[in-house]
Short mmCIF file of C-alpha atoms and ligand atoms in Angstrom, two decimals:
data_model
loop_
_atom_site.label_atom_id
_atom_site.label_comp_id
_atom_site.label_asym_id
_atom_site.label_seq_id
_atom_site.Cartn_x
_atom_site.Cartn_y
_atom_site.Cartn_z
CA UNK A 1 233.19 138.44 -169.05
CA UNK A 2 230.69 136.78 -166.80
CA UNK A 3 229.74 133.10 -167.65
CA UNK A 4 226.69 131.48 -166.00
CA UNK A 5 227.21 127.71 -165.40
CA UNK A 6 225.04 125.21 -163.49
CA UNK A 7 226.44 122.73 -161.30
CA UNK A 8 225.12 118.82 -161.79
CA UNK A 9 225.76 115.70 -160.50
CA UNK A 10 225.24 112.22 -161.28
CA UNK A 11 225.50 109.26 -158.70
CA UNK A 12 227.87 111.46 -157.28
CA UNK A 13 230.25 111.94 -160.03
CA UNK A 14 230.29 116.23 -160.30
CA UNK A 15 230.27 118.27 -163.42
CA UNK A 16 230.33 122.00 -164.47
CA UNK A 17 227.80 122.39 -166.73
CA UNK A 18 227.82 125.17 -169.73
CA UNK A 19 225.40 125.95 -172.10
CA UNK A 20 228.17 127.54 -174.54
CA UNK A 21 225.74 127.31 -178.10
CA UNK A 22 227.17 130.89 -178.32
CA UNK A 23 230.59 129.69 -178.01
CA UNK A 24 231.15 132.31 -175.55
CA UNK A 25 233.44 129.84 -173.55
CA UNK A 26 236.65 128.90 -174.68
CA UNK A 27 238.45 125.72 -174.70
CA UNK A 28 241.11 126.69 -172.43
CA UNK A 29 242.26 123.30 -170.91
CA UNK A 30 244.39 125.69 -167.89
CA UNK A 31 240.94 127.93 -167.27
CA UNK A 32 239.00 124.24 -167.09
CA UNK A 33 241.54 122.96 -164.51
CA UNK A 34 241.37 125.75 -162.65
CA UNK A 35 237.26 126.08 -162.36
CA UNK A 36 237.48 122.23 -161.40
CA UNK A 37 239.63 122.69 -158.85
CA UNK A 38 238.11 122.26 -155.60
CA UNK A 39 240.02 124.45 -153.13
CA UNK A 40 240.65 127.99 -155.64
CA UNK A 41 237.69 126.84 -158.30
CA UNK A 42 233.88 125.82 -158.24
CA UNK A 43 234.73 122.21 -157.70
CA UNK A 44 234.12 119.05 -159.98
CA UNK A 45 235.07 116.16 -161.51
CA UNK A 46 235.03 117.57 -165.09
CA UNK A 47 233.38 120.54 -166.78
CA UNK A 48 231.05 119.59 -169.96
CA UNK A 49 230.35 122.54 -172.41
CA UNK A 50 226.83 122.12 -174.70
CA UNK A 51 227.41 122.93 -178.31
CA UNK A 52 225.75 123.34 -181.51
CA UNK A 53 225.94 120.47 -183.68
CA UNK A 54 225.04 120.19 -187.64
CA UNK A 55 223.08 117.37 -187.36
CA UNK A 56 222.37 116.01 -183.86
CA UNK A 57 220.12 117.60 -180.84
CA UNK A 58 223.89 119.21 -179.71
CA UNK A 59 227.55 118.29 -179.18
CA UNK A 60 228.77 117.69 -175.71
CA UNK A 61 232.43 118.60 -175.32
CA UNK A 62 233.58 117.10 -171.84
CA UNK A 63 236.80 117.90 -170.04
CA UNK A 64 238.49 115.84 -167.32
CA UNK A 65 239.24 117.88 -163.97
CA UNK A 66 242.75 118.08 -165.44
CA UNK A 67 241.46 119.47 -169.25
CA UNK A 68 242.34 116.13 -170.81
CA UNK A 69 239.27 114.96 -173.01
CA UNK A 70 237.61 111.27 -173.26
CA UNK A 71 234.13 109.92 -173.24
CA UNK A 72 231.86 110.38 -170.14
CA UNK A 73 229.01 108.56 -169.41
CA UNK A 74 227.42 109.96 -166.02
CA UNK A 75 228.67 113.59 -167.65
CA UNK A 76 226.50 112.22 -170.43
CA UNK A 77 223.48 111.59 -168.31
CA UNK A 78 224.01 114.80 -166.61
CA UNK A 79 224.34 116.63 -169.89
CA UNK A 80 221.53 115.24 -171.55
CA UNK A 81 219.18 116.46 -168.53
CA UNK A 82 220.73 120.16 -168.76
CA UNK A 83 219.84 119.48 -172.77
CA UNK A 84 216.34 119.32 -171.43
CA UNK A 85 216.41 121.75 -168.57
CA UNK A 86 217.86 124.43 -171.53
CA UNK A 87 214.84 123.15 -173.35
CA UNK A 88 217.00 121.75 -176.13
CA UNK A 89 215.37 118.21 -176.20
CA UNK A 90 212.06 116.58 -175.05
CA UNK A 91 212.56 113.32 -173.77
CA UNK A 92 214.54 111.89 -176.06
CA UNK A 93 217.78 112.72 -177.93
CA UNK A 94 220.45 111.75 -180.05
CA UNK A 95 224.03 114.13 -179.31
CA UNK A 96 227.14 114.18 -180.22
CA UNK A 97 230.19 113.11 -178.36
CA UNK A 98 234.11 113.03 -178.81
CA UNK A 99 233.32 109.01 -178.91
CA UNK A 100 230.91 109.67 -181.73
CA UNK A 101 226.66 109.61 -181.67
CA UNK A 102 224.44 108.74 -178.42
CA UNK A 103 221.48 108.37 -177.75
CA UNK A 104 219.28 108.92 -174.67
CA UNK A 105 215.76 108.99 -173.10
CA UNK A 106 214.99 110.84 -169.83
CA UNK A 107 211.49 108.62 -167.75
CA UNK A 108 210.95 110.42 -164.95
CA UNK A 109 214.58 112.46 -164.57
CA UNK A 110 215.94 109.31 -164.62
CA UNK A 111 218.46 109.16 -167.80
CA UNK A 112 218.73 105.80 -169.77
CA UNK A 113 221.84 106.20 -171.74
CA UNK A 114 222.41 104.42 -174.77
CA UNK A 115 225.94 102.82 -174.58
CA UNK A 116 227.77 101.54 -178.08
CA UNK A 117 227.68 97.76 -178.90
CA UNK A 118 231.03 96.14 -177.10
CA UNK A 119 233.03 93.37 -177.68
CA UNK A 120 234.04 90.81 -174.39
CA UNK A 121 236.51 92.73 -172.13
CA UNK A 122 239.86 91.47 -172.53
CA UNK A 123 240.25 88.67 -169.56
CA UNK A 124 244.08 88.49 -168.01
CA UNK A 125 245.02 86.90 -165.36
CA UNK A 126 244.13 89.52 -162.46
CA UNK A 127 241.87 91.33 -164.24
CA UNK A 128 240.12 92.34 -167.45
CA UNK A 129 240.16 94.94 -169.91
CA UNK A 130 237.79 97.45 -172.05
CA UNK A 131 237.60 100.49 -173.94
CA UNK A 132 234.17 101.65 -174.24
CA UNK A 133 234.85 105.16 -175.21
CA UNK A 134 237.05 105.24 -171.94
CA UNK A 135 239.60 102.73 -170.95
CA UNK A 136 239.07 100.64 -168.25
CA UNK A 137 240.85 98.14 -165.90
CA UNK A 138 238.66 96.35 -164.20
CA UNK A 139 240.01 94.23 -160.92
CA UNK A 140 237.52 91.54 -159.19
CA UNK A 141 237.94 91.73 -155.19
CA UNK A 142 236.31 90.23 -152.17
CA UNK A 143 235.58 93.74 -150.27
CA UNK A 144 235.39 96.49 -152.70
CA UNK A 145 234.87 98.56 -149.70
CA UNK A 146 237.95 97.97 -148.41
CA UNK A 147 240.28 98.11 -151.63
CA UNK A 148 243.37 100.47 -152.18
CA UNK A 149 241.76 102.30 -154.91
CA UNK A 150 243.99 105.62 -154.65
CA UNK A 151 247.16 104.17 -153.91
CA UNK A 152 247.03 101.07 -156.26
CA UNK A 153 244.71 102.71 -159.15
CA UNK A 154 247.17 105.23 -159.33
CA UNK A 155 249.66 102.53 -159.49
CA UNK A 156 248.00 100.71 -162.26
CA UNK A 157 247.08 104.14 -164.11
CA UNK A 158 250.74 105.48 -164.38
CA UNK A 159 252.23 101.85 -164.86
CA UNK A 160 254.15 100.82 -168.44
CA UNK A 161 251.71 98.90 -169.40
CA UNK A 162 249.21 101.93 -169.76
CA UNK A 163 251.52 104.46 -171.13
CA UNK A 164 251.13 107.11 -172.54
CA UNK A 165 247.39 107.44 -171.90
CA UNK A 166 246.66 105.78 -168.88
CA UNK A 167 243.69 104.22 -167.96
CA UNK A 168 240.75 104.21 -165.22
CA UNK A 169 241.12 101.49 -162.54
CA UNK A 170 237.85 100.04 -161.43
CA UNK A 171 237.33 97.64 -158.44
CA UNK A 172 234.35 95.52 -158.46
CA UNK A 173 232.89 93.89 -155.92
CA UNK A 174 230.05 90.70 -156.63
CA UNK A 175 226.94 90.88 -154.01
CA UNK A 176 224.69 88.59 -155.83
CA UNK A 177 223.78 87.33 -159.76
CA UNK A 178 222.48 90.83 -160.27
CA UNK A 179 224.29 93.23 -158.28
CA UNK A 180 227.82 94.61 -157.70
CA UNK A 181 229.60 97.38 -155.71
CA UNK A 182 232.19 99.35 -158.11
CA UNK A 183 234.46 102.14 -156.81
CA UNK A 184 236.55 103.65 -159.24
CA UNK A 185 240.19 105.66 -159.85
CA UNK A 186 239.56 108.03 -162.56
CA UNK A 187 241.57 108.89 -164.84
CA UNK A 188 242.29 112.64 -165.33
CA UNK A 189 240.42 113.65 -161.90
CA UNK A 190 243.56 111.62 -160.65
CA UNK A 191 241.56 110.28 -157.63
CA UNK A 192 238.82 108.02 -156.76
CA UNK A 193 235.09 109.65 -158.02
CA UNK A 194 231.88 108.22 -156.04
CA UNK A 195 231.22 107.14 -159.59
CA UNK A 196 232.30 106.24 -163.06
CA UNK A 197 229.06 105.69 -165.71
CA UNK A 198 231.41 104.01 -168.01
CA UNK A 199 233.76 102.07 -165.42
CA UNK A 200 230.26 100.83 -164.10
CA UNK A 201 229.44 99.95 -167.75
CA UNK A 202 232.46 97.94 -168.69
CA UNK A 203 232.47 96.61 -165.23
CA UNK A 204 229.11 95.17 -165.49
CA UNK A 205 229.86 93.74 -169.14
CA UNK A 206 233.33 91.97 -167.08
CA UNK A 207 230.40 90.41 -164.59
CA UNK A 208 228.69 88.97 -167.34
CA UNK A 209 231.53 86.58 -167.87
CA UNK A 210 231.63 85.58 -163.91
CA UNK A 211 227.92 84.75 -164.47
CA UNK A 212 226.55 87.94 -163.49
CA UNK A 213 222.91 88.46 -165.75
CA UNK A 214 221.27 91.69 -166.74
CA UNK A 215 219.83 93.88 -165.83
CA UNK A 216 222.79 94.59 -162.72
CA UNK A 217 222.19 96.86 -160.02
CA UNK A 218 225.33 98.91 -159.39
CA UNK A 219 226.22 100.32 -155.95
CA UNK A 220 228.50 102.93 -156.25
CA UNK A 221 229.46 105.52 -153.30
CA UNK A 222 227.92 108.25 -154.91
CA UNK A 223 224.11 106.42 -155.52
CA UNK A 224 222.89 103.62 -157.66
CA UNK A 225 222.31 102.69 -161.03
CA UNK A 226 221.36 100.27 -163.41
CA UNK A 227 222.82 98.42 -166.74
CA UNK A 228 221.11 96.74 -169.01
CA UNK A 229 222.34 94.71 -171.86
CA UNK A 230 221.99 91.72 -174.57
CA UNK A 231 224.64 89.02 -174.75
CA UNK A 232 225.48 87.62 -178.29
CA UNK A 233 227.84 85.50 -179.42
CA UNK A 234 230.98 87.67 -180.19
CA UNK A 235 230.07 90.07 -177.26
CA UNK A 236 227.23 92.79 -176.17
CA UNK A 237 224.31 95.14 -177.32
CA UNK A 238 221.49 97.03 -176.45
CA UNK A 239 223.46 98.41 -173.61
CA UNK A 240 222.01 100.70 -171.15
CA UNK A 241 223.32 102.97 -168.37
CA UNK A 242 220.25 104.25 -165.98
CA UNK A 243 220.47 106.43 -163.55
CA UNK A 244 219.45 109.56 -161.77
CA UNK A 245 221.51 113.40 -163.20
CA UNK A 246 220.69 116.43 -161.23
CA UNK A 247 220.95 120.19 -161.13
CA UNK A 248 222.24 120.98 -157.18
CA UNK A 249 223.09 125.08 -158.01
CA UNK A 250 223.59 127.72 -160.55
CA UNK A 251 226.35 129.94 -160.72
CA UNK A 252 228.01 132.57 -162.60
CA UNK A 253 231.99 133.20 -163.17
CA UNK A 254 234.43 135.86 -164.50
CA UNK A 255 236.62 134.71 -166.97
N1 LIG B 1 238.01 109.94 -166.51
C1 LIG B 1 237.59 109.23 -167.71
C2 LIG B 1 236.48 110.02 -168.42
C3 LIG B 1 235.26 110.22 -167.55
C4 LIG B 1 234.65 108.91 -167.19
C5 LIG B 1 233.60 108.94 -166.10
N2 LIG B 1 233.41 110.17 -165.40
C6 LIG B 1 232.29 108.41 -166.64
O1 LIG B 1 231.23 108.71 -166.06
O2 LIG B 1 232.34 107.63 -167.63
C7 LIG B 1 238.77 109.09 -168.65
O3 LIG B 1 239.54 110.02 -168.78
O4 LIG B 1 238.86 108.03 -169.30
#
């Protein structure tokens, strides 16, 4: 059967995109790892599938490159821009996600992603913590450019203390009060991504406790974004994630 799928990306971080409100396309975790691949499939960091939902505008079902399933925020930028492309939404939307409700506006194609209240980020001694639909590890270094991120995210990722789920390492370089440089080791792509919407989240929320005040500008390798957010007492709300999501080619496959 021949699937039609549209290829997006967001700051650099690559999805396969499926409008599946048929439910033509099954969850096959082995046929997801094998379209991601990027040697014998189409190539991307995940694949996101958009659903039907009871209630909300639709459901967005994301898959890791590997078929293993958490919450994605630049696949959520990129999937609420498809919503619109497919003529599913206007401008604004509210969707459905494995880590519960969203909500999102697109100004201009740019997509300002509504991100769920959060407490501080855990603070250890080299480096903080955070779970913000994905977990993150979030390490504070001089020259983020420079950084180990394969070799000592995957370290980190596969280490005791993050077993049996893992966790995405995220290295975080500060350039001024309102501006950092974040690379990333991604969990389930199982290498570094040119960006991570929600390791750029949590790592912003970790900057506000060096000082670091909203709204930050994020430089990742893949582009920049934005995020926005309040500071009260126990933690953080009204937390945005802006940035650009866009279509780069259409395809079909046989599955
Ligand atoms: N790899 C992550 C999910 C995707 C996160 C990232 N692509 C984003 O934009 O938030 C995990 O398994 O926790």
């Amino acid at each position: 059967m021949s699937i039609s799928f549209y290829k997006y990306q967001g700051t650099g971080n690559d999805f396969i995109m499926i409008n599946n409100r048929e439910s033509v396309f099954p969850h096959d975790v082995q046929l997801i790892a094998r379209l991601c691949n990027r040697r014998t499939g189409i190539g991307a960091d995940g694949l996101i599938l958009i659903e039907n939902h009871p209630s909300l505008d639709f459901d967005m079902v994301y898959f890791n490159a590997d078929g293993s399933q958490s919450l994605c925020g630049n696949g959520s930028r990129c999937a609420v821009n498809f919503a619109k492309f497919l003529g599913v939404i206007q401008d604004t939307t509210e969707f459905n996600t494995i880590d519960g409700q969203y909500a999102a506006e697109v100004k201009d194609g740019i997509v300002h992603l509504s991100m769920k209240d959060q407490v501080l980020p855990e603070q250890f001694e080299d480096h903080y913590f955070l779970n913000n639909g994905s977990p993150h590890h979030i390490i504070f270094v001089e020259k983020a450019e420079t950084a180990p991120v394969v070799k000592q995210g995957a370290t980190i990722r596969y280490s005791q203390a993050y077993q049996p789920n893992g966790t995405n390492v995220n290295f975080v370089e500060i350039i001024n009060q309102h501006e950092v440089f974040v690379r990333t080791y991604e969990r389930g792509v199982e290498d570094e991504t040119l960006s991570c919407g929600t390791g750029i989240t949590a790592s912003c929320l970790a900057s506000a406790d060096k000082g670091l005040m909203s709204p930050i500008d994020v430089q990742s390798k893949g582009g920049r974004l934005q995020v926005q957010f309040e500071r009260n007492n126990g933690g953080f709300t009204n937390i945005k994630l802006i940035g650009p999501a866009e279509q780069v080619f259409e395809g079909s496959i046989n599955i």
